């Protein structure tokens, strides 16, 4: 069975995240849900990735470890 994954982009490469979408979410629903959680966290001061991840994990999302390849700009 295929896993659906979502990349959460960031300005700094070390802040990029990859999450696994729960099976009961369609892609467009997952996008709306995740962006809503991030927007809610941004409204509050002092949030970090762990706060967002906790909210996502409550709904079945999972953080996925990954490796970013070398930079292509010289």
PDB file of N, CA and C in Angstrom:
ATOM      1  N   UNK A   1       0.837  -1.173   0.000  1.00  0.00           N
ATOM      2  CA  UNK A   1       0.000   0.000   0.000  1.00  0.00           C
ATOM      3  C   UNK A   1       0.889   1.245   0.000  1.00  0.00           C
ATOM      4  N   UNK A   2       0.499   2.239  -0.722  1.00  0.00           N
ATOM      5  CA  UNK A   2       1.261   3.464  -0.852  1.00  0.00           C
ATOM      6  C   UNK A   2       0.953   4.420   0.294  1.00  0.00           C
ATOM      7  N   UNK A   3       1.986   5.085   0.769  1.00  0.00           N
ATOM      8  CA  UNK A   3       1.791   6.093   1.804  1.00  0.00           C
ATOM      9  C   UNK A   3       1.711   7.462   1.148  1.00  0.00           C
ATOM     10  N   UNK A   4       0.800   8.299   1.628  1.00  0.00           N
ATOM     11  CA  UNK A   4       0.729   9.679   1.163  1.00  0.00           C
ATOM     12  C   UNK A   4       1.539  10.541   2.107  1.00  0.00           C
ATOM     13  N   UNK A   5       2.448  11.314   1.537  1.00  0.00           N
ATOM     14  CA  UNK A   5       3.330  12.173   2.306  1.00  0.00           C
ATOM     15  C   UNK A   5       3.135  13.620   1.902  1.00  0.00           C
ATOM     16  N   UNK A   6       3.457  14.529   2.818  1.00  0.00           N
ATOM     17  CA  UNK A   6       3.356  15.958   2.541  1.00  0.00           C
ATOM     18  C   UNK A   6       4.635  16.634   3.017  1.00  0.00           C
ATOM     19  N   UNK A   7       5.211  17.447   2.151  1.00  0.00           N
ATOM     20  CA  UNK A   7       6.382  18.244   2.515  1.00  0.00           C
ATOM     21  C   UNK A   7       5.890  19.590   3.035  1.00  0.00           C
ATOM     22  N   UNK A   8       6.406  19.985   4.186  1.00  0.00           N
ATOM     23  CA  UNK A   8       6.105  21.304   4.739  1.00  0.00           C
ATOM     24  C   UNK A   8       7.335  22.169   4.504  1.00  0.00           C
ATOM     25  N   UNK A   9       7.297  23.019   3.472  1.00  0.00           N
ATOM     26  CA  UNK A   9       8.471  23.814   3.107  1.00  0.00           C
ATOM     27  C   UNK A   9       8.808  24.867   4.159  1.00  0.00           C
ATOM     28  N   UNK A  10      10.043  25.348   4.091  1.00  0.00           N
ATOM     29  CA  UNK A  10      10.508  26.380   5.014  1.00  0.00           C
ATOM     30  C   UNK A  10      11.609  27.185   4.337  1.00  0.00           C
ATOM     31  N   UNK A  11      11.847  28.384   4.854  1.00  0.00           N
ATOM     32  CA  UNK A  11      12.910  29.229   4.311  1.00  0.00           C
ATOM     33  C   UNK A  11      14.286  28.625   4.546  1.00  0.00           C
ATOM     34  N   UNK A  12      14.485  28.021   5.687  1.00  0.00           N
ATOM     35  CA  UNK A  12      15.759  27.388   6.034  1.00  0.00           C
ATOM     36  C   UNK A  12      15.632  25.881   5.841  1.00  0.00           C
ATOM     37  N   UNK A  13      16.619  25.279   5.193  1.00  0.00           N
ATOM     38  CA  UNK A  13      16.509  23.851   4.872  1.00  0.00           C
ATOM     39  C   UNK A  13      16.368  22.973   6.121  1.00  0.00           C
ATOM     40  N   UNK A  14      16.928  23.370   7.234  1.00  0.00           N
ATOM     41  CA  UNK A  14      16.814  22.548   8.436  1.00  0.00           C
ATOM     42  C   UNK A  14      15.411  22.594   9.054  1.00  0.00           C
ATOM     43  N   UNK A  15      14.572  23.494   8.577  1.00  0.00           N
ATOM     44  CA  UNK A  15      13.205  23.609   9.085  1.00  0.00           C
ATOM     45  C   UNK A  15      12.170  22.901   8.206  1.00  0.00           C
ATOM     46  N   UNK A  16      12.601  22.318   7.093  1.00  0.00           N
ATOM     47  CA  UNK A  16      11.694  21.583   6.217  1.00  0.00           C
ATOM     48  C   UNK A  16      11.249  20.320   6.949  1.00  0.00           C
ATOM     49  N   UNK A  17       9.975  19.987   6.841  1.00  0.00           N
ATOM     50  CA  UNK A  17       9.422  18.802   7.507  1.00  0.00           C
ATOM     51  C   UNK A  17       8.697  17.932   6.499  1.00  0.00           C
ATOM     52  N   UNK A  18       8.632  16.644   6.812  1.00  0.00           N
ATOM     53  CA  UNK A  18       7.904  15.669   6.005  1.00  0.00           C
ATOM     54  C   UNK A  18       6.957  14.937   6.945  1.00  0.00           C
ATOM     55  N   UNK A  19       5.686  14.875   6.568  1.00  0.00           N
ATOM     56  CA  UNK A  19       4.713  14.188   7.405  1.00  0.00           C
ATOM     57  C   UNK A  19       3.942  13.174   6.577  1.00  0.00           C
ATOM     58  N   UNK A  20       3.499  12.111   7.255  1.00  0.00           N
ATOM     59  CA  UNK A  20       2.666  11.089   6.630  1.00  0.00           C
ATOM     60  C   UNK A  20       1.211  11.460   6.866  1.00  0.00           C
ATOM     61  N   UNK A  21       0.419  11.436   5.806  1.00  0.00           N
ATOM     62  CA  UNK A  21      -1.004  11.768   5.872  1.00  0.00           C
ATOM     63  C   UNK A  21      -1.783  10.514   6.279  1.00  0.00           C
ATOM     64  N   UNK A  22      -2.684  10.633   7.247  1.00  0.00           N
ATOM     65  CA  UNK A  22      -3.510   9.467   7.629  1.00  0.00           C
ATOM     66  C   UNK A  22      -4.333   8.968   6.449  1.00  0.00           C
ATOM     67  N   UNK A  23      -4.627   7.675   6.453  1.00  0.00           N
ATOM     68  CA  UNK A  23      -5.359   7.057   5.342  1.00  0.00           C
ATOM     69  C   UNK A  23      -6.762   7.623   5.161  1.00  0.00           C
ATOM     70  N   UNK A  24      -7.367   8.154   6.231  1.00  0.00           N
ATOM     71  CA  UNK A  24      -8.737   8.641   6.119  1.00  0.00           C
ATOM     72  C   UNK A  24      -8.838  10.076   5.605  1.00  0.00           C
ATOM     73  N   UNK A  25      -7.711  10.665   5.182  1.00  0.00           N
ATOM     74  CA  UNK A  25      -7.692  12.014   4.616  1.00  0.00           C
ATOM     75  C   UNK A  25      -7.466  11.961   3.114  1.00  0.00           C
ATOM     76  N   UNK A  26      -8.256  12.700   2.368  1.00  0.00           N
ATOM     77  CA  UNK A  26      -7.970  12.937   0.956  1.00  0.00           C
ATOM     78  C   UNK A  26      -6.871  14.000   0.905  1.00  0.00           C
ATOM     79  N   UNK A  27      -6.159  14.090  -0.207  1.00  0.00           N
ATOM     80  CA  UNK A  27      -5.045  15.033  -0.310  1.00  0.00           C
ATOM     81  C   UNK A  27      -5.475  16.474  -0.051  1.00  0.00           C
ATOM     82  N   UNK A  28      -6.575  16.901  -0.661  1.00  0.00           N
ATOM     83  CA  UNK A  28      -7.015  18.291  -0.491  1.00  0.00           C
ATOM     84  C   UNK A  28      -7.476  18.566   0.940  1.00  0.00           C
ATOM     85  N   UNK A  29      -8.067  17.547   1.589  1.00  0.00           N
ATOM     86  CA  UNK A  29      -8.474  17.715   2.987  1.00  0.00           C
ATOM     87  C   UNK A  29      -7.264  17.844   3.900  1.00  0.00           C
ATOM     88  N   UNK A  30      -6.237  17.042   3.632  1.00  0.00           N
ATOM     89  CA  UNK A  30      -5.008  17.096   4.434  1.00  0.00           C
ATOM     90  C   UNK A  30      -4.354  18.460   4.293  1.00  0.00           C
ATOM     91  N   UNK A  31      -4.307  18.976   3.070  1.00  0.00           N
ATOM     92  CA  UNK A  31      -3.706  20.292   2.843  1.00  0.00           C
ATOM     93  C   UNK A  31      -4.435  21.363   3.649  1.00  0.00           C
ATOM     94  N   UNK A  32      -5.759  21.372   3.575  1.00  0.00           N
ATOM     95  CA  UNK A  32      -6.540  22.370   4.317  1.00  0.00           C
ATOM     96  C   UNK A  32      -6.366  22.209   5.824  1.00  0.00           C
ATOM     97  N   UNK A  33      -6.358  20.977   6.302  1.00  0.00           N
ATOM     98  CA  UNK A  33      -6.223  20.742   7.734  1.00  0.00           C
ATOM     99  C   UNK A  33      -4.858  21.214   8.238  1.00  0.00           C
ATOM    100  N   UNK A  34      -3.793  20.819   7.542  1.00  0.00           N
ATOM    101  CA  UNK A  34      -2.432  21.174   7.974  1.00  0.00           C
ATOM    102  C   UNK A  34      -2.211  22.679   7.900  1.00  0.00           C
ATOM    103  N   UNK A  35      -2.639  23.324   6.825  1.00  0.00           N
ATOM    104  CA  UNK A  35      -2.452  24.771   6.732  1.00  0.00           C
ATOM    105  C   UNK A  35      -3.268  25.493   7.799  1.00  0.00           C
ATOM    106  N   UNK A  36      -4.426  24.952   8.150  1.00  0.00           N
ATOM    107  CA  UNK A  36      -5.227  25.538   9.226  1.00  0.00           C
ATOM    108  C   UNK A  36      -4.527  25.434  10.572  1.00  0.00           C
ATOM    109  N   UNK A  37      -3.927  24.280  10.849  1.00  0.00           N
ATOM    110  CA  UNK A  37      -3.192  24.088  12.109  1.00  0.00           C
ATOM    111  C   UNK A  37      -2.001  25.039  12.175  1.00  0.00           C
ATOM    112  N   UNK A  38      -1.272  25.163  11.072  1.00  0.00           N
ATOM    113  CA  UNK A  38      -0.111  26.055  11.051  1.00  0.00           C
ATOM    114  C   UNK A  38      -0.551  27.507  11.236  1.00  0.00           C
ATOM    115  N   UNK A  39      -1.616  27.907  10.564  1.00  0.00           N
ATOM    116  CA  UNK A  39      -2.117  29.280  10.706  1.00  0.00           C
ATOM    117  C   UNK A  39      -2.537  29.558  12.144  1.00  0.00           C
ATOM    118  N   UNK A  40      -3.190  28.593  12.772  1.00  0.00           N
ATOM    119  CA  UNK A  40      -3.613  28.755  14.172  1.00  0.00           C
ATOM    120  C   UNK A  40      -2.392  28.913  15.083  1.00  0.00           C
ATOM    121  N   UNK A  41      -1.365  28.111  14.845  1.00  0.00           N
ATOM    122  CA  UNK A  41      -0.144  28.192  15.658  1.00  0.00           C
ATOM    123  C   UNK A  41       0.564  29.525  15.451  1.00  0.00           C
ATOM    124  N   UNK A  42       0.573  30.032  14.212  1.00  0.00           N
ATOM    125  CA  UNK A  42       1.239  31.303  13.923  1.00  0.00           C
ATOM    126  C   UNK A  42       0.540  32.481  14.605  1.00  0.00           C
ATOM    127  N   UNK A  43      -0.768  32.357  14.846  1.00  0.00           N
ATOM    128  CA  UNK A  43      -1.496  33.423  15.535  1.00  0.00           C
ATOM    129  C   UNK A  43      -1.070  33.537  16.992  1.00  0.00           C
ATOM    130  N   UNK A  44      -0.642  32.416  17.561  1.00  0.00           N
ATOM    131  CA  UNK A  44      -0.175  32.400  18.940  1.00  0.00           C
ATOM    132  C   UNK A  44       1.319  32.693  18.942  1.00  0.00           C
ATOM    133  N   UNK A  45       1.783  33.419  19.929  1.00  0.00           N
ATOM    134  CA  UNK A  45       3.215  33.708  19.982  1.00  0.00           C
ATOM    135  C   UNK A  45       3.942  32.573  20.686  1.00  0.00           C
ATOM    136  N   UNK A  46       5.192  32.379  20.316  1.00  0.00           N
ATOM    137  CA  UNK A  46       6.028  31.393  20.977  1.00  0.00           C
ATOM    138  C   UNK A  46       5.774  29.958  20.558  1.00  0.00           C
ATOM    139  N   UNK A  47       5.252  29.721  19.372  1.00  0.00           N
ATOM    140  CA  UNK A  47       5.030  28.361  18.909  1.00  0.00           C
ATOM    141  C   UNK A  47       6.312  27.813  18.282  1.00  0.00           C
ATOM    142  N   UNK A  48       6.422  26.505  18.222  1.00  0.00           N
ATOM    143  CA  UNK A  48       7.524  25.868  17.503  1.00  0.00           C
ATOM    144  C   UNK A  48       7.005  24.594  16.823  1.00  0.00           C
ATOM    145  N   UNK A  49       7.893  23.898  16.150  1.00  0.00           N
ATOM    146  CA  UNK A  49       7.498  22.720  15.388  1.00  0.00           C
ATOM    147  C   UNK A  49       6.839  21.676  16.289  1.00  0.00           C
ATOM    148  N   UNK A  50       7.343  21.500  17.502  1.00  0.00           N
ATOM    149  CA  UNK A  50       6.780  20.488  18.403  1.00  0.00           C
ATOM    150  C   UNK A  50       5.318  20.779  18.729  1.00  0.00           C
ATOM    151  N   UNK A  51       4.964  22.052  18.861  1.00  0.00           N
ATOM    152  CA  UNK A  51       3.568  22.420  19.111  1.00  0.00           C
ATOM    153  C   UNK A  51       2.683  22.015  17.932  1.00  0.00           C
ATOM    154  N   UNK A  52       3.164  22.298  16.734  1.00  0.00           N
ATOM    155  CA  UNK A  52       2.407  21.955  15.525  1.00  0.00           C
ATOM    156  C   UNK A  52       2.315  20.441  15.377  1.00  0.00           C
ATOM    157  N   UNK A  53       3.429  19.753  15.597  1.00  0.00           N
ATOM    158  CA  UNK A  53       3.431  18.296  15.467  1.00  0.00           C
ATOM    159  C   UNK A  53       2.473  17.648  16.463  1.00  0.00           C
ATOM    160  N   UNK A  54       2.418  18.148  17.681  1.00  0.00           N
ATOM    161  CA  UNK A  54       1.486  17.603  18.672  1.00  0.00           C
ATOM    162  C   UNK A  54       0.045  17.690  18.175  1.00  0.00           C
ATOM    163  N   UNK A  55      -0.315  18.829  17.606  1.00  0.00           N
ATOM    164  CA  UNK A  55      -1.674  19.009  17.084  1.00  0.00           C
ATOM    165  C   UNK A  55      -1.945  18.076  15.907  1.00  0.00           C
ATOM    166  N   UNK A  56      -0.943  17.894  15.047  1.00  0.00           N
ATOM    167  CA  UNK A  56      -1.110  17.010  13.891  1.00  0.00           C
ATOM    168  C   UNK A  56      -1.207  15.550  14.329  1.00  0.00           C
ATOM    169  N   UNK A  57      -0.389  15.160  15.293  1.00  0.00           N
ATOM    170  CA  UNK A  57      -0.403  13.770  15.752  1.00  0.00           C
ATOM    171  C   UNK A  57      -1.721  13.404  16.415  1.00  0.00           C
ATOM    172  N   UNK A  58      -2.398  14.384  17.016  1.00  0.00           N
ATOM    173  CA  UNK A  58      -3.717  14.134  17.609  1.00  0.00           C
ATOM    174  C   UNK A  58      -4.719  13.653  16.562  1.00  0.00           C
ATOM    175  N   UNK A  59      -4.494  14.038  15.315  1.00  0.00           N
ATOM    176  CA  UNK A  59      -5.405  13.676  14.218  1.00  0.00           C
ATOM    177  C   UNK A  59      -4.859  12.538  13.347  1.00  0.00           C
ATOM    178  N   UNK A  60      -3.688  11.992  13.721  1.00  0.00           N
ATOM    179  CA  UNK A  60      -3.177  10.819  13.013  1.00  0.00           C
ATOM    180  C   UNK A  60      -2.030  11.067  12.065  1.00  0.00           C
ATOM    181  N   UNK A  61      -1.585  12.303  11.915  1.00  0.00           N
ATOM    182  CA  UNK A  61      -0.421  12.587  11.079  1.00  0.00           C
ATOM    183  C   UNK A  61       0.830  12.104  11.807  1.00  0.00           C
ATOM    184  N   UNK A  62       1.865  11.751  11.048  1.00  0.00           N
ATOM    185  CA  UNK A  62       3.114  11.295  11.645  1.00  0.00           C
ATOM    186  C   UNK A  62       4.286  12.018  11.002  1.00  0.00           C
ATOM    187  N   UNK A  63       5.259  12.368  11.806  1.00  0.00           N
ATOM    188  CA  UNK A  63       6.491  12.956  11.294  1.00  0.00           C
ATOM    189  C   UNK A  63       7.340  11.844  10.682  1.00  0.00           C
ATOM    190  N   UNK A  64       7.973  12.120   9.554  1.00  0.00           N
ATOM    191  CA  UNK A  64       8.807  11.137   8.852  1.00  0.00           C
ATOM    192  C   UNK A  64      10.224  11.690   8.769  1.00  0.00           C
ATOM    193  N   UNK A  65      11.197  10.871   9.150  1.00  0.00           N
ATOM    194  CA  UNK A  65      12.600  11.267   9.040  1.00  0.00           C
ATOM    195  C   UNK A  65      13.017  11.203   7.568  1.00  0.00           C
ATOM    196  N   UNK A  66      13.863  12.132   7.146  1.00  0.00           N
ATOM    197  CA  UNK A  66      14.333  12.160   5.761  1.00  0.00           C
ATOM    198  C   UNK A  66      15.681  12.854   5.710  1.00  0.00           C
ATOM    199  N   UNK A  67      16.351  12.702   4.572  1.00  0.00           N
ATOM    200  CA  UNK A  67      17.652  13.332   4.353  1.00  0.00           C
ATOM    201  C   UNK A  67      17.538  14.206   3.115  1.00  0.00           C
ATOM    202  N   UNK A  68      17.982  15.443   3.228  1.00  0.00           N
ATOM    203  CA  UNK A  68      18.003  16.353   2.086  1.00  0.00           C
ATOM    204  C   UNK A  68      19.357  16.195   1.401  1.00  0.00           C
ATOM    205  N   UNK A  69      19.337  16.084   0.099  1.00  0.00           N
ATOM    206  CA  UNK A  69      20.567  15.933  -0.661  1.00  0.00           C
ATOM    207  C   UNK A  69      21.394  17.210  -0.668  1.00  0.00           C
ATOM    208  N   UNK A  70      22.538  17.139  -1.323  1.00  0.00           N
ATOM    209  CA  UNK A  70      23.427  18.309  -1.353  1.00  0.00           C
ATOM    210  C   UNK A  70      22.822  19.476  -2.135  1.00  0.00           C
ATOM    211  N   UNK A  71      23.269  20.663  -1.794  1.00  0.00           N
ATOM    212  CA  UNK A  71      22.808  21.863  -2.482  1.00  0.00           C
ATOM    213  C   UNK A  71      23.317  21.864  -3.919  1.00  0.00           C
ATOM    214  N   UNK A  72      22.487  22.336  -4.838  1.00  0.00           N
ATOM    215  CA  UNK A  72      22.885  22.382  -6.242  1.00  0.00           C
ATOM    216  C   UNK A  72      23.444  23.743  -6.652  1.00  0.00           C
ATOM    217  N   UNK A  73      23.378  24.732  -5.762  1.00  0.00           N
ATOM    218  CA  UNK A  73      23.939  26.053  -6.095  1.00  0.00           C
ATOM    219  C   UNK A  73      25.397  26.101  -5.664  1.00  0.00           C
ATOM    220  N   UNK A  74      26.228  26.630  -6.549  1.00  0.00           N
ATOM    221  CA  UNK A  74      27.680  26.662  -6.283  1.00  0.00           C
ATOM    222  C   UNK A  74      28.150  28.065  -6.086  1.00  0.00           C
TER     223      UNK A  74
END
